[in-house]
Short mmCIF file of C-alpha atoms in Angstrom, two decimals:
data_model
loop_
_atom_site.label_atom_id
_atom_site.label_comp_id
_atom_site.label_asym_id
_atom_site.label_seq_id
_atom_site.Cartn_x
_atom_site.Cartn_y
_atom_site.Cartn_z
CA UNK A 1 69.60 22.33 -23.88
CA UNK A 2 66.44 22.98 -25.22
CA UNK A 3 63.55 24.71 -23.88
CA UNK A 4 61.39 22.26 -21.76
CA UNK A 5 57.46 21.46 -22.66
CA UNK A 6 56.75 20.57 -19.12
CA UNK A 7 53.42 19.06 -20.51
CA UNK A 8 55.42 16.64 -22.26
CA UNK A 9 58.66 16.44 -20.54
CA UNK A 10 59.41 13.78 -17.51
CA UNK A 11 60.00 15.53 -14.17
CA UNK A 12 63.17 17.03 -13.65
CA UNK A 13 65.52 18.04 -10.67
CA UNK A 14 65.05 21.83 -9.93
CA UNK A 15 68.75 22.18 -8.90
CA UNK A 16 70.46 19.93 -11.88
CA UNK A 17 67.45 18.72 -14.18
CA UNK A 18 68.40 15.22 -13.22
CA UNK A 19 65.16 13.48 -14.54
CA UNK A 20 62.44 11.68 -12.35
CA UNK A 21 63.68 13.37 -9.09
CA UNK A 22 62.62 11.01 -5.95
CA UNK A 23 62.31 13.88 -3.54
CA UNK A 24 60.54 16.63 -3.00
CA UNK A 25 60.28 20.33 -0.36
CA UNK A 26 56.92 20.79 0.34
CA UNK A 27 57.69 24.16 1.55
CA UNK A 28 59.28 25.12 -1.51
CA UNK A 29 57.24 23.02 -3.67
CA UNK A 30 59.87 22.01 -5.97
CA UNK A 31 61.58 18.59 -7.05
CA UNK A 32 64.82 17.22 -5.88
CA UNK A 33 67.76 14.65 -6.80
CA UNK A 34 69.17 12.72 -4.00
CA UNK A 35 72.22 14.45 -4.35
CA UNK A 36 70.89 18.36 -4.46
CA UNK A 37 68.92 17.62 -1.62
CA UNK A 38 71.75 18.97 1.10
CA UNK A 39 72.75 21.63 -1.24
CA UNK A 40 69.24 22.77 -0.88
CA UNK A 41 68.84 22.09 2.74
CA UNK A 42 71.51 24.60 2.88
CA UNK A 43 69.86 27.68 2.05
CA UNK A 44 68.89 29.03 5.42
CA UNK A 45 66.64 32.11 3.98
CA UNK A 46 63.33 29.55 4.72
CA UNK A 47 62.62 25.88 6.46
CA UNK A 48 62.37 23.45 4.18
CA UNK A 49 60.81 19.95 4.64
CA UNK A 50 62.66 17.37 2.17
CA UNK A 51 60.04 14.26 1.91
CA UNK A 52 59.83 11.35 -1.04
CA UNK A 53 58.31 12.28 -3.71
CA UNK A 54 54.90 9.84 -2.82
CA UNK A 55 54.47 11.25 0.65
CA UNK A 56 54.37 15.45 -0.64
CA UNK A 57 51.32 17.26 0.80
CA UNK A 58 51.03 14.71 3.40
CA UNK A 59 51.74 18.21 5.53
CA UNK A 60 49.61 20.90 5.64
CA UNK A 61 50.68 24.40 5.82
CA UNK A 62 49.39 26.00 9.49
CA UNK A 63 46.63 28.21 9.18
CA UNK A 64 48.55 30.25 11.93
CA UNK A 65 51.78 29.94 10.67
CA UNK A 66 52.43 30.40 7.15
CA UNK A 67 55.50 29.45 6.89
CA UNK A 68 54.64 26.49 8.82
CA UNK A 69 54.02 22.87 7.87
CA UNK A 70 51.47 20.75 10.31
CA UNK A 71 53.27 17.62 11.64
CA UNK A 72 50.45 16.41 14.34
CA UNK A 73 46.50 16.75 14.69
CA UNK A 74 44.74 17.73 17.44
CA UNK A 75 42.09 15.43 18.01
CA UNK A 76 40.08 18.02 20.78
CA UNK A 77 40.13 20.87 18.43
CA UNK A 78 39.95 18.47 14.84
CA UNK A 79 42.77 20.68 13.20
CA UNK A 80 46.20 20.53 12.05
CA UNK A 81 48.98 21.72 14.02
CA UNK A 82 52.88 22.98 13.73
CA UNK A 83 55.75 22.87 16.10
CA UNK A 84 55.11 26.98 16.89
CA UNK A 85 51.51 25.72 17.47
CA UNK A 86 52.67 23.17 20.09
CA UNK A 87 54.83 25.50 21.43
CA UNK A 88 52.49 28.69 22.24
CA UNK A 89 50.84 26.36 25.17
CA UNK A 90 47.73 26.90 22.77
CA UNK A 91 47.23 23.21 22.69
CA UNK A 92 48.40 21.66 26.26
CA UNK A 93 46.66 18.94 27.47
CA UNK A 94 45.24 18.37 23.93
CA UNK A 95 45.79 14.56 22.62
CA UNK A 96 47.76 14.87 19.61
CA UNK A 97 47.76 12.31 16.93
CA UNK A 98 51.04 12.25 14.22
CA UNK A 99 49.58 13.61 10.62
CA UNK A 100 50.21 10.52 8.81
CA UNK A 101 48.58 8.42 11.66
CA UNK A 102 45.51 10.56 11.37
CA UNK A 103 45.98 10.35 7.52
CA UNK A 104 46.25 6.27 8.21
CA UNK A 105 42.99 6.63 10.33
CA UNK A 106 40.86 8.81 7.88
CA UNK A 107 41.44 6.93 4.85
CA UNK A 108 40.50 3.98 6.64
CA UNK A 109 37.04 5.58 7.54
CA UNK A 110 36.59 6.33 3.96
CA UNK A 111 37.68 2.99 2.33
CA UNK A 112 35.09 1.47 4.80
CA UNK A 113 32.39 4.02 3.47
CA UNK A 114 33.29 3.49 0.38
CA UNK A 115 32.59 -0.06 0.46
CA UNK A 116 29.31 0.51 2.30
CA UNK A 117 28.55 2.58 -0.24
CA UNK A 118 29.36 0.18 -3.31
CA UNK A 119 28.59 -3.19 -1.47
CA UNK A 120 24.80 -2.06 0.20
CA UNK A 121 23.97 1.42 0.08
CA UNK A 122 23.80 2.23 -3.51
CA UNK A 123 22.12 -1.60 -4.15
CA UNK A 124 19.48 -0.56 -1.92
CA UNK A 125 18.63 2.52 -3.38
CA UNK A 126 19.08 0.92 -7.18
CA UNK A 127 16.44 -1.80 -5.42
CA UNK A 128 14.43 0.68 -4.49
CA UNK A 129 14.36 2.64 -6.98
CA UNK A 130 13.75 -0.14 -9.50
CA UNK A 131 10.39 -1.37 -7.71
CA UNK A 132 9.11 2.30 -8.06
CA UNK A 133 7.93 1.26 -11.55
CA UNK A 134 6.26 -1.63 -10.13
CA UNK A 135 4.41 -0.05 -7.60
CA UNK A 136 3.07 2.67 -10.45
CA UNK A 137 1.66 -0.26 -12.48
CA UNK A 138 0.23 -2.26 -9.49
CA UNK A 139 -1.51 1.89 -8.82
CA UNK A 140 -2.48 1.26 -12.60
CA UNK A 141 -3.68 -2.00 -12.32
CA UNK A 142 -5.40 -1.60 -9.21
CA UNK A 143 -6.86 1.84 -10.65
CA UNK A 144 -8.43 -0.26 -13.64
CA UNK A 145 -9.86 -2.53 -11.15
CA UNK A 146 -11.90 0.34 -9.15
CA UNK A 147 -13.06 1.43 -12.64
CA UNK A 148 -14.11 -1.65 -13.69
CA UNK A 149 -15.82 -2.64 -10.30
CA UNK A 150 -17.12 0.82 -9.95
CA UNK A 151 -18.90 0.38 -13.58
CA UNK A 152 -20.35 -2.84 -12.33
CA UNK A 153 -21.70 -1.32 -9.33
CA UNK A 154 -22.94 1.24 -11.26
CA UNK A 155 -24.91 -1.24 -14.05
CA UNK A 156 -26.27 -3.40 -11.13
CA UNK A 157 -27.47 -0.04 -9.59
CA UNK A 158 -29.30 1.30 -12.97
CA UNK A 159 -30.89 -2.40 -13.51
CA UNK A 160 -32.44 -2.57 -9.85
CA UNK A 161 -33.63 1.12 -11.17
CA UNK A 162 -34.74 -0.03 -14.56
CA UNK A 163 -36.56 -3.03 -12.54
CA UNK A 164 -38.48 -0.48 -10.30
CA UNK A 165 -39.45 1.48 -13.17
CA UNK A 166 -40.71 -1.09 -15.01
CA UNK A 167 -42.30 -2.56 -11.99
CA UNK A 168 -44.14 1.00 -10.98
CA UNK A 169 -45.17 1.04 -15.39
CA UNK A 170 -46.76 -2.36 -15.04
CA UNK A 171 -48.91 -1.43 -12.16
CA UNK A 172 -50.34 1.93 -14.13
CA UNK A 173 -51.12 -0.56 -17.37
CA UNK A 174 -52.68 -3.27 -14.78
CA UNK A 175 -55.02 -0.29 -13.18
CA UNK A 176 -55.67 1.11 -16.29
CA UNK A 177 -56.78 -2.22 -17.59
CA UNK A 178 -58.75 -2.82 -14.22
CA UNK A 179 -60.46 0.79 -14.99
CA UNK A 180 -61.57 -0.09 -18.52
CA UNK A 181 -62.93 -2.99 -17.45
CA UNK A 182 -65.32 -1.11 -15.12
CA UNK A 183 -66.42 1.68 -17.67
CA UNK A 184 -66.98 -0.67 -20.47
CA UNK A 185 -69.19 -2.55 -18.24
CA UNK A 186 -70.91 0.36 -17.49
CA UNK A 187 -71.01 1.87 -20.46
CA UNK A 188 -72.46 -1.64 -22.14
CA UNK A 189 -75.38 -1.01 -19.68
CA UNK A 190 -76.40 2.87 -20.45
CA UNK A 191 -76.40 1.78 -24.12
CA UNK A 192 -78.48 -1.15 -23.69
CA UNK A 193 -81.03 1.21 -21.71
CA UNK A 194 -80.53 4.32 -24.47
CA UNK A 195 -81.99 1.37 -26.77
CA UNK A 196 -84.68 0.54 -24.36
CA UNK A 197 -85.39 3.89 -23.58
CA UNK A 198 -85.82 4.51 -27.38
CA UNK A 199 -87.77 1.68 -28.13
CA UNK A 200 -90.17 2.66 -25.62
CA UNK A 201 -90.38 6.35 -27.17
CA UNK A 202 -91.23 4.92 -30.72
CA UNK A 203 -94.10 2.82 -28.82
CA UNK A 204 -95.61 5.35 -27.23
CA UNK A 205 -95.96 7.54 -30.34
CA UNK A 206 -97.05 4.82 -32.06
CA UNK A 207 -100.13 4.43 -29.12
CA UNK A 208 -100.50 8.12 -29.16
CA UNK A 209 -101.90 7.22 -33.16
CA UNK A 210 -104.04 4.43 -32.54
CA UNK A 211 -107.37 4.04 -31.37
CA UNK A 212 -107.34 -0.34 -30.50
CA UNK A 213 -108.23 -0.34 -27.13
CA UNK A 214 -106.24 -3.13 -26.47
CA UNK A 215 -103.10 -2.49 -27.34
CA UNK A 216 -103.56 0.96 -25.57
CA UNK A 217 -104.44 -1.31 -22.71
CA UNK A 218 -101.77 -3.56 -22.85
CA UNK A 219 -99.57 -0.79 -21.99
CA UNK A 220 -97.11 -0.91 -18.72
CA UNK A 221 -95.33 2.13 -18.23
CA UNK A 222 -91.26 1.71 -17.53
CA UNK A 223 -90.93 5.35 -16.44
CA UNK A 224 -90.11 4.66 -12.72
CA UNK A 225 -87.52 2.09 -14.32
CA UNK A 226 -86.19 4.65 -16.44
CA UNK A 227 -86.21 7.42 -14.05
CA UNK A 228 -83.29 5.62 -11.82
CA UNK A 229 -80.14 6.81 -13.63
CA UNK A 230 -77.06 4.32 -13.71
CA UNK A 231 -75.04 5.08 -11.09
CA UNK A 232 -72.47 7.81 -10.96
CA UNK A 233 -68.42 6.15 -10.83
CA UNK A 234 -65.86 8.34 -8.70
CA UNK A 235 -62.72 6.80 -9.46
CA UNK A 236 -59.52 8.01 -7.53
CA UNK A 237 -57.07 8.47 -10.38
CA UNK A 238 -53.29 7.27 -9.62
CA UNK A 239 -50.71 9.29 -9.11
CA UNK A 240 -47.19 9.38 -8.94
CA UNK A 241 -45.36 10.59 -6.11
CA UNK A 242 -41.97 11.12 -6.80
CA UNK A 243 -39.24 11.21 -3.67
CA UNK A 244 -36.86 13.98 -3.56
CA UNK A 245 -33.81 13.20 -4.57
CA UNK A 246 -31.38 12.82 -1.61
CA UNK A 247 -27.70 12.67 -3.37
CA UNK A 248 -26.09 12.09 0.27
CA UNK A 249 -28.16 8.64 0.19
CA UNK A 250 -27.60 7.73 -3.26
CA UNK A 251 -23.54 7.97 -2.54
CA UNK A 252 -24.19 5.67 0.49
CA UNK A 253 -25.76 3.22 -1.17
CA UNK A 254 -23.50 3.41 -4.28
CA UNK A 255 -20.46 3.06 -1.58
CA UNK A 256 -17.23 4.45 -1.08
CA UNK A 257 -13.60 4.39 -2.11
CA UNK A 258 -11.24 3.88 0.57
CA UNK A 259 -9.07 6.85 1.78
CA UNK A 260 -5.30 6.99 0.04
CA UNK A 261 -3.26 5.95 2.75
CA UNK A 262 0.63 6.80 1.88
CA UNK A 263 3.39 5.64 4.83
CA UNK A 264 6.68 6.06 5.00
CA UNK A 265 9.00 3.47 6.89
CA UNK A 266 12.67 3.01 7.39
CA UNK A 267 13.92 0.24 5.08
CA UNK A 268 15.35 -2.51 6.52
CA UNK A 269 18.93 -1.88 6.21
CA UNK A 270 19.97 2.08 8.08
CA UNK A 271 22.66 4.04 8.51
CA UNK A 272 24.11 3.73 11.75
CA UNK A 273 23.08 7.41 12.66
CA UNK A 274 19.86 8.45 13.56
CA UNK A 275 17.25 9.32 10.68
CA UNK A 276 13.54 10.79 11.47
CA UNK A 277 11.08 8.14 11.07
CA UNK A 278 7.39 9.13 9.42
CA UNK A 279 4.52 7.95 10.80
CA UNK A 280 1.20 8.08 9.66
CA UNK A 281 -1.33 10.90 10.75
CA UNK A 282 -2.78 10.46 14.21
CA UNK A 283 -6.30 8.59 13.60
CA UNK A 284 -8.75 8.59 16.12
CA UNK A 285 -9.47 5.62 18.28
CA UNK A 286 -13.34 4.40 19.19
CA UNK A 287 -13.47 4.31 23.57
CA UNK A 288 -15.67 1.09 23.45
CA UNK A 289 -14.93 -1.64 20.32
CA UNK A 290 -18.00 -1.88 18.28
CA UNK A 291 -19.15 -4.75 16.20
CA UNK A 292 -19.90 -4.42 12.97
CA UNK A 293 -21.65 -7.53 12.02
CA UNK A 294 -21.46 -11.28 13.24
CA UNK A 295 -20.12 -13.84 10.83
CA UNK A 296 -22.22 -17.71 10.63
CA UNK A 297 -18.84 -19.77 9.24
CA UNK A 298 -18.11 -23.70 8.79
CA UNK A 299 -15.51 -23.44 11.43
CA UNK A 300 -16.48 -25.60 14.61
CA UNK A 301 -15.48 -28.51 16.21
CA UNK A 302 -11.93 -30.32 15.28
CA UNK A 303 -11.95 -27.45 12.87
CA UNK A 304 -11.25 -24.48 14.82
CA UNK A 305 -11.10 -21.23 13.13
CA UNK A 306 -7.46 -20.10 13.68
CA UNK A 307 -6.52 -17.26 11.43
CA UNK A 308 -8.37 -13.88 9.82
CA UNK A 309 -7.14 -11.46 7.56
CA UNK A 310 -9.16 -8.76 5.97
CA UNK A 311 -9.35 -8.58 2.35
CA UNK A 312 -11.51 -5.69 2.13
CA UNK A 313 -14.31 -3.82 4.24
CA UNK A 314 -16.55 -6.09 2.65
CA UNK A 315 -14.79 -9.51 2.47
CA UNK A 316 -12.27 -11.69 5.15
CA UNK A 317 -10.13 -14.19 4.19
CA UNK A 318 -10.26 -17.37 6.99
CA UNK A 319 -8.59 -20.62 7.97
CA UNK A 320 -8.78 -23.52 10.36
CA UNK A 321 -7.43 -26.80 10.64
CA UNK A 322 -8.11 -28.46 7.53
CA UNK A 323 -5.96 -27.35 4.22
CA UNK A 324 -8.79 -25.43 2.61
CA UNK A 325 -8.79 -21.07 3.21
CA UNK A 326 -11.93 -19.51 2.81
CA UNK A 327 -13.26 -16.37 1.85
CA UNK A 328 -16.65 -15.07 3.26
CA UNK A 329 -18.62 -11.84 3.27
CA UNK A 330 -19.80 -9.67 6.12
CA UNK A 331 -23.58 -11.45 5.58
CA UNK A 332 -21.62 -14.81 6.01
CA UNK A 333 -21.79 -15.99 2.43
CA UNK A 334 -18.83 -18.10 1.22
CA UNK A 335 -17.45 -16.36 -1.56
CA UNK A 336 -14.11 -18.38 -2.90
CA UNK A 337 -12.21 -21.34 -0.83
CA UNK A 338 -8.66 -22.21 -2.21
CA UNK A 339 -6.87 -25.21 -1.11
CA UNK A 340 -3.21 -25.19 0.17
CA UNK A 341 -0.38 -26.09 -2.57
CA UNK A 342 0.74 -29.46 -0.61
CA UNK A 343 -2.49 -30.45 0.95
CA UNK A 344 -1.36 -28.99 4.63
CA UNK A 345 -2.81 -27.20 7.14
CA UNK A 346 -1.80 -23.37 6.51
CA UNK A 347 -0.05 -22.39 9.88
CA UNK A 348 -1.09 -18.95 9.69
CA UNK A 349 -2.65 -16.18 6.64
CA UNK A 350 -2.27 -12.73 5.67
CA UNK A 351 -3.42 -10.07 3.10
CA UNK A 352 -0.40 -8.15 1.02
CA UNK A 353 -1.19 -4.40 -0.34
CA UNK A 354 -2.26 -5.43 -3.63
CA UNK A 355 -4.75 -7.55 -1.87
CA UNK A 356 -3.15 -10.81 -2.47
CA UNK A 357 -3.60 -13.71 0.24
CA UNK A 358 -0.06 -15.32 1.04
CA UNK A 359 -0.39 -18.62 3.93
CA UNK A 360 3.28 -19.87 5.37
CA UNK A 361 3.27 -24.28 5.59
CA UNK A 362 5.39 -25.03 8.38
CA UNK A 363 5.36 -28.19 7.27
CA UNK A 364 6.40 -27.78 4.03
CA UNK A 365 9.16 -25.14 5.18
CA UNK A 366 7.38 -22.66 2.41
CA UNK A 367 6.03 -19.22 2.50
CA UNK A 368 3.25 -18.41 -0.75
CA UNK A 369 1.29 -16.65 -2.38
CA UNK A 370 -2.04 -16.86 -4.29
CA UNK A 371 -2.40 -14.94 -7.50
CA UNK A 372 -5.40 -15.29 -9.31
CA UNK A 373 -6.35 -18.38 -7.94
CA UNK A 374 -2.61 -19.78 -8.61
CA UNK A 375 -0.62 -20.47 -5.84
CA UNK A 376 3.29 -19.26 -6.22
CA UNK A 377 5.98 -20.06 -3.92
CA UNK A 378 7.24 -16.57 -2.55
CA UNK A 379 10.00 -18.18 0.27
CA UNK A 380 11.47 -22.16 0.81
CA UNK A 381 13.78 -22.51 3.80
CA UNK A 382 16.20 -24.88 4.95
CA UNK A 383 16.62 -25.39 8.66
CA UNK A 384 14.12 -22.96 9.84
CA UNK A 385 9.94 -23.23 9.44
CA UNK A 386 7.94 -20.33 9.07
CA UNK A 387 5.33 -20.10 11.79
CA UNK A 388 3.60 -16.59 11.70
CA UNK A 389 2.95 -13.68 9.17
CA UNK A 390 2.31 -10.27 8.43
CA UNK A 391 2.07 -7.92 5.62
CA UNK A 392 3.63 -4.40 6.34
CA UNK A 393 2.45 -1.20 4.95
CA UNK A 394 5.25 -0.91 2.77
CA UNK A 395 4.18 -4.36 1.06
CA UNK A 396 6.94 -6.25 2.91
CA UNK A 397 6.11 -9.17 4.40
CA UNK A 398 7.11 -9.99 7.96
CA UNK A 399 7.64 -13.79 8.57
CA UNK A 400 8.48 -15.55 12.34
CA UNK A 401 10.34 -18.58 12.00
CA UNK A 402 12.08 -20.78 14.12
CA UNK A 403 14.81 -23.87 14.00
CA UNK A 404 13.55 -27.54 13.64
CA UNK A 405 15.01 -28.18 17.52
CA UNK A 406 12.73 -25.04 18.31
CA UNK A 407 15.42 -23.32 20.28
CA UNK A 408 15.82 -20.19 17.90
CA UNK A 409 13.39 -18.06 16.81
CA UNK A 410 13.97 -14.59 14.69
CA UNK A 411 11.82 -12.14 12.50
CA UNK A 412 12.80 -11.89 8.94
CA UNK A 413 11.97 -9.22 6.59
CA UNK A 414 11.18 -9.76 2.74
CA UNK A 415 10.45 -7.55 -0.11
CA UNK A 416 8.69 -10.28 -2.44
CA UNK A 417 11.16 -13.35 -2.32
CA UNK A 418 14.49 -10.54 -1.22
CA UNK A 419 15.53 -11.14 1.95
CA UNK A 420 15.78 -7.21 3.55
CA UNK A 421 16.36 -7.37 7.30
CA UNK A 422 16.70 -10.38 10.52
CA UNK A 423 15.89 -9.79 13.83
CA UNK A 424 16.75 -12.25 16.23
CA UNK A 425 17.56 -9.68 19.20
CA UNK A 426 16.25 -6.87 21.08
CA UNK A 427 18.09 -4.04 22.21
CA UNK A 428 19.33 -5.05 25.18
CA UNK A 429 20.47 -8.44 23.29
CA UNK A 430 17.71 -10.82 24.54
CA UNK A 431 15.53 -13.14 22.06
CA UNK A 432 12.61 -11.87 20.39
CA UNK A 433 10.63 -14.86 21.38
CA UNK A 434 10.69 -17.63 24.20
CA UNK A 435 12.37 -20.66 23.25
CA UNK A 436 10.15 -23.79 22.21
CA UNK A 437 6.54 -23.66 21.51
CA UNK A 438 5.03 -22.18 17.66
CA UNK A 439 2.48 -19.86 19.31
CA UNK A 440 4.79 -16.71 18.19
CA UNK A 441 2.79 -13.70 16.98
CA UNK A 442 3.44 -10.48 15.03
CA UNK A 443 2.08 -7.18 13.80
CA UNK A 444 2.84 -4.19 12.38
CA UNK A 445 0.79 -1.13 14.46
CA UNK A 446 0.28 1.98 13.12
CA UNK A 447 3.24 3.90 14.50
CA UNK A 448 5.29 1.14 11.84
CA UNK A 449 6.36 -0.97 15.00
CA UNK A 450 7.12 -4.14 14.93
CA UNK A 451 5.19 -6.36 17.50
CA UNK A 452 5.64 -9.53 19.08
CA UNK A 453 3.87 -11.61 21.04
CA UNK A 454 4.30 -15.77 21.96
#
């Protein structure tokens, strides 16, 4: 016979190179024909453990026993054990589980993994991952925006300063002109008496040469006239005070950026086990509320204001019972209104992170979204109508909704239009909300809780 390749020869009895052998001695570690399998059992120098050829290393060698293999698993200690093992008392009292049970068991835990893995895990993080880039242009976009606003600022602050200026320049050309005016006016008068004054010198010389008694006569003397010089002006020159420059008050009246606020929050699917949840730094809470400002709006009447939502420190977006959302000011100015999509009442408002306004119509079973003045349908449901929302730190958006027979409520979770997470349930398996009624409430406080309220 020739000399096997074993690379590219079939597998071969050890005993009588009978090809494709079915069986197989794990303690050996060689491969068997049906028919040498006794012959082999035979040799009483070792054990052997004859198995088919699909089941070898289903037994582990003992780590106490080398010559050993493990038939059963002790599920206190979590190891494989022999018959010597069972037999030292080592194990009594222990539950013991058959090896290919265990084997059954464990690669039922992993096929179940696996498919968590495959079918939602690795989704997730390809989801999240893939609205990373997303975020870092809405961090670009929004980081134009400061720019562009912070330029404005800046041009409206330099033209109320160019104003003053100019304002302050025509007041010196105005008292300058108001000063000429005054020394020409006195200076017209001392040259009409220098005249005067040298008229009468010439006529006096003149009557100094002549001897007609008359016109010497005639003479009146304007001396005493003379002698009272035009008064003296004292004139208070302007000057320019200049205030020091106080930098701390120019940045307050330029304004201020908003602190970078970064929070971390479980997603809404998690592993079974427990995971650390980050909260945001502590922040310091005010004893007594303080108000800020008071607001003069349209509201009143049949048209109650029913929702607010801050857009910025600045501006709050607002809406009643009528199908318009407004935005006002804190001096109470109406800056934009923009109408619902259908014409209904918007049952309740919010402000996303990229300061978008969304509104849910119950009555039009939608959830939306207004970008740049256009209004986009984020959510449409069937069976359920959205009642309540709220827009999460992470940018989800938190939307209560409840059945058309108003005997279900729940809490769903959405990252744009992706539904992420449902909560219908508490802990201890009770509903969220009371049945019946739409007054259901939520929030997201800064610890990233969920709260609810009806």
């Amino acid at each position: 016979m020739y000399p096997r390749t074993w690379a590219q020869d079939v597998l071969r009895c050890h005993l009588c190179e009978t090809p494709g052998p079915p069986m197989y001695c794990d303690i050996c570690h060689i491969h068997l024909c049906v028919v040498c399998v006794g012959k082999h059992l035979l040799d009483e120098s070792k054990e052997h453990k004859v198995v088919p050829f699909k089941k070898r290393g289903l037994n582990p060698k003992c780590s106490k026993h080398s010559t050993q293999l493990c038939d059963v698993h002790c599920e206190q200690c979590n190891i494989p054990i022999c018959v010597e093992c069972v037999s030292s008392g080592e194990h009594l009292g222990h539950k013991q589980v058959g090896i290919l049970k265990i084997l059954d068991t464990k690669k039922e835990a992993l096929k179940k993994d696996l498919q968590e893995l495959e079918n939602s895990i690795y989704p997730k993080y390809q989801e999240i991952a893939s609205n990373i880039p997303v975020q870092k242009t809405d961090l670009n976009k929004n980081s134009k925006k400061l720019t562009t606003a912070l330029d404005k600022h800046g041009e409206d602050l330099h033209k109320e300063i160019d104003i003053a200026i100019k304002k302050l320049k025509s007041d010196v050309d105005e008292m300058e002109s108001k000063h000429l005016v005054v020394l020409n006016k006195q200076e017209n008068e001392i040259q009409r008496s220098i005249s005067e004054i040298t008229q009468s010198i010439a006529d006096l010389k003149k009557l100094l040469n002549s001897n007609d008694v008359s016109l010497v006569s005639a003479y009146k003397s304007r001396i005493a006239e003379f002698r009272r010089l035009p008064p003296k002006l004292t004139v208070s020159l302007p000057r320019f005070t200049p205030q020091k420059i106080n930098k701390e008050q120019i940045y307050q009246q330029i304004g201020s950026l908003s602190a970078l606020s970064i929070k971390t929050e479980e997603h809404g699917y998690t592993m079974d086990s427990p995971s650390a949840e980050s909260s945001p730094p502590d922040r310091r809470l005010i004893d007594v509320p303080r108000i800020i400002t008071e607001i003069n709006t349209e509201y009143g009447g049949s048209n109650e204001l029913c929702s607010v939502s801050c857009l910025s420190d600045d501006e709050v977006w607002t809406s009643g019972r009528d199908s318009t959302m407004r935005l006002y000011n804190l001096h109470g100015k109406l800056v934009k209104s923009i109408q619902t999509k259908s014409g209904n009442i918007p049952r309740d408002i919010a402000v996303t992170q990229s300061s978008e306004l969304v509104y849910n119509d119950v009555t039009d079973r939608t959830v939306n979204i207004v970008k740049n003045t256009q209004i986009q349908t984020l959510i449409r449901l069937q069976g359920w109508r959205p009642l309540h929302v709220c827009s999460t730190s992470s940018g989800d958006l938190l939307v209560v909704m409840i059945t058309d027979d108003e005997k279900q409520a729940k809490v769903v979770r959405y990252s744009g239009s992706t539904e992420k997470q449902t909560i219908q349930y508490d802990v201890k398996g009770q509903p969220l909300y009371s049945s019946y009624g739409y007054s259901k409430y939520i929030s997201e406080n800064k610890n990233l809780d969920i709260c609810v309220a009806d």
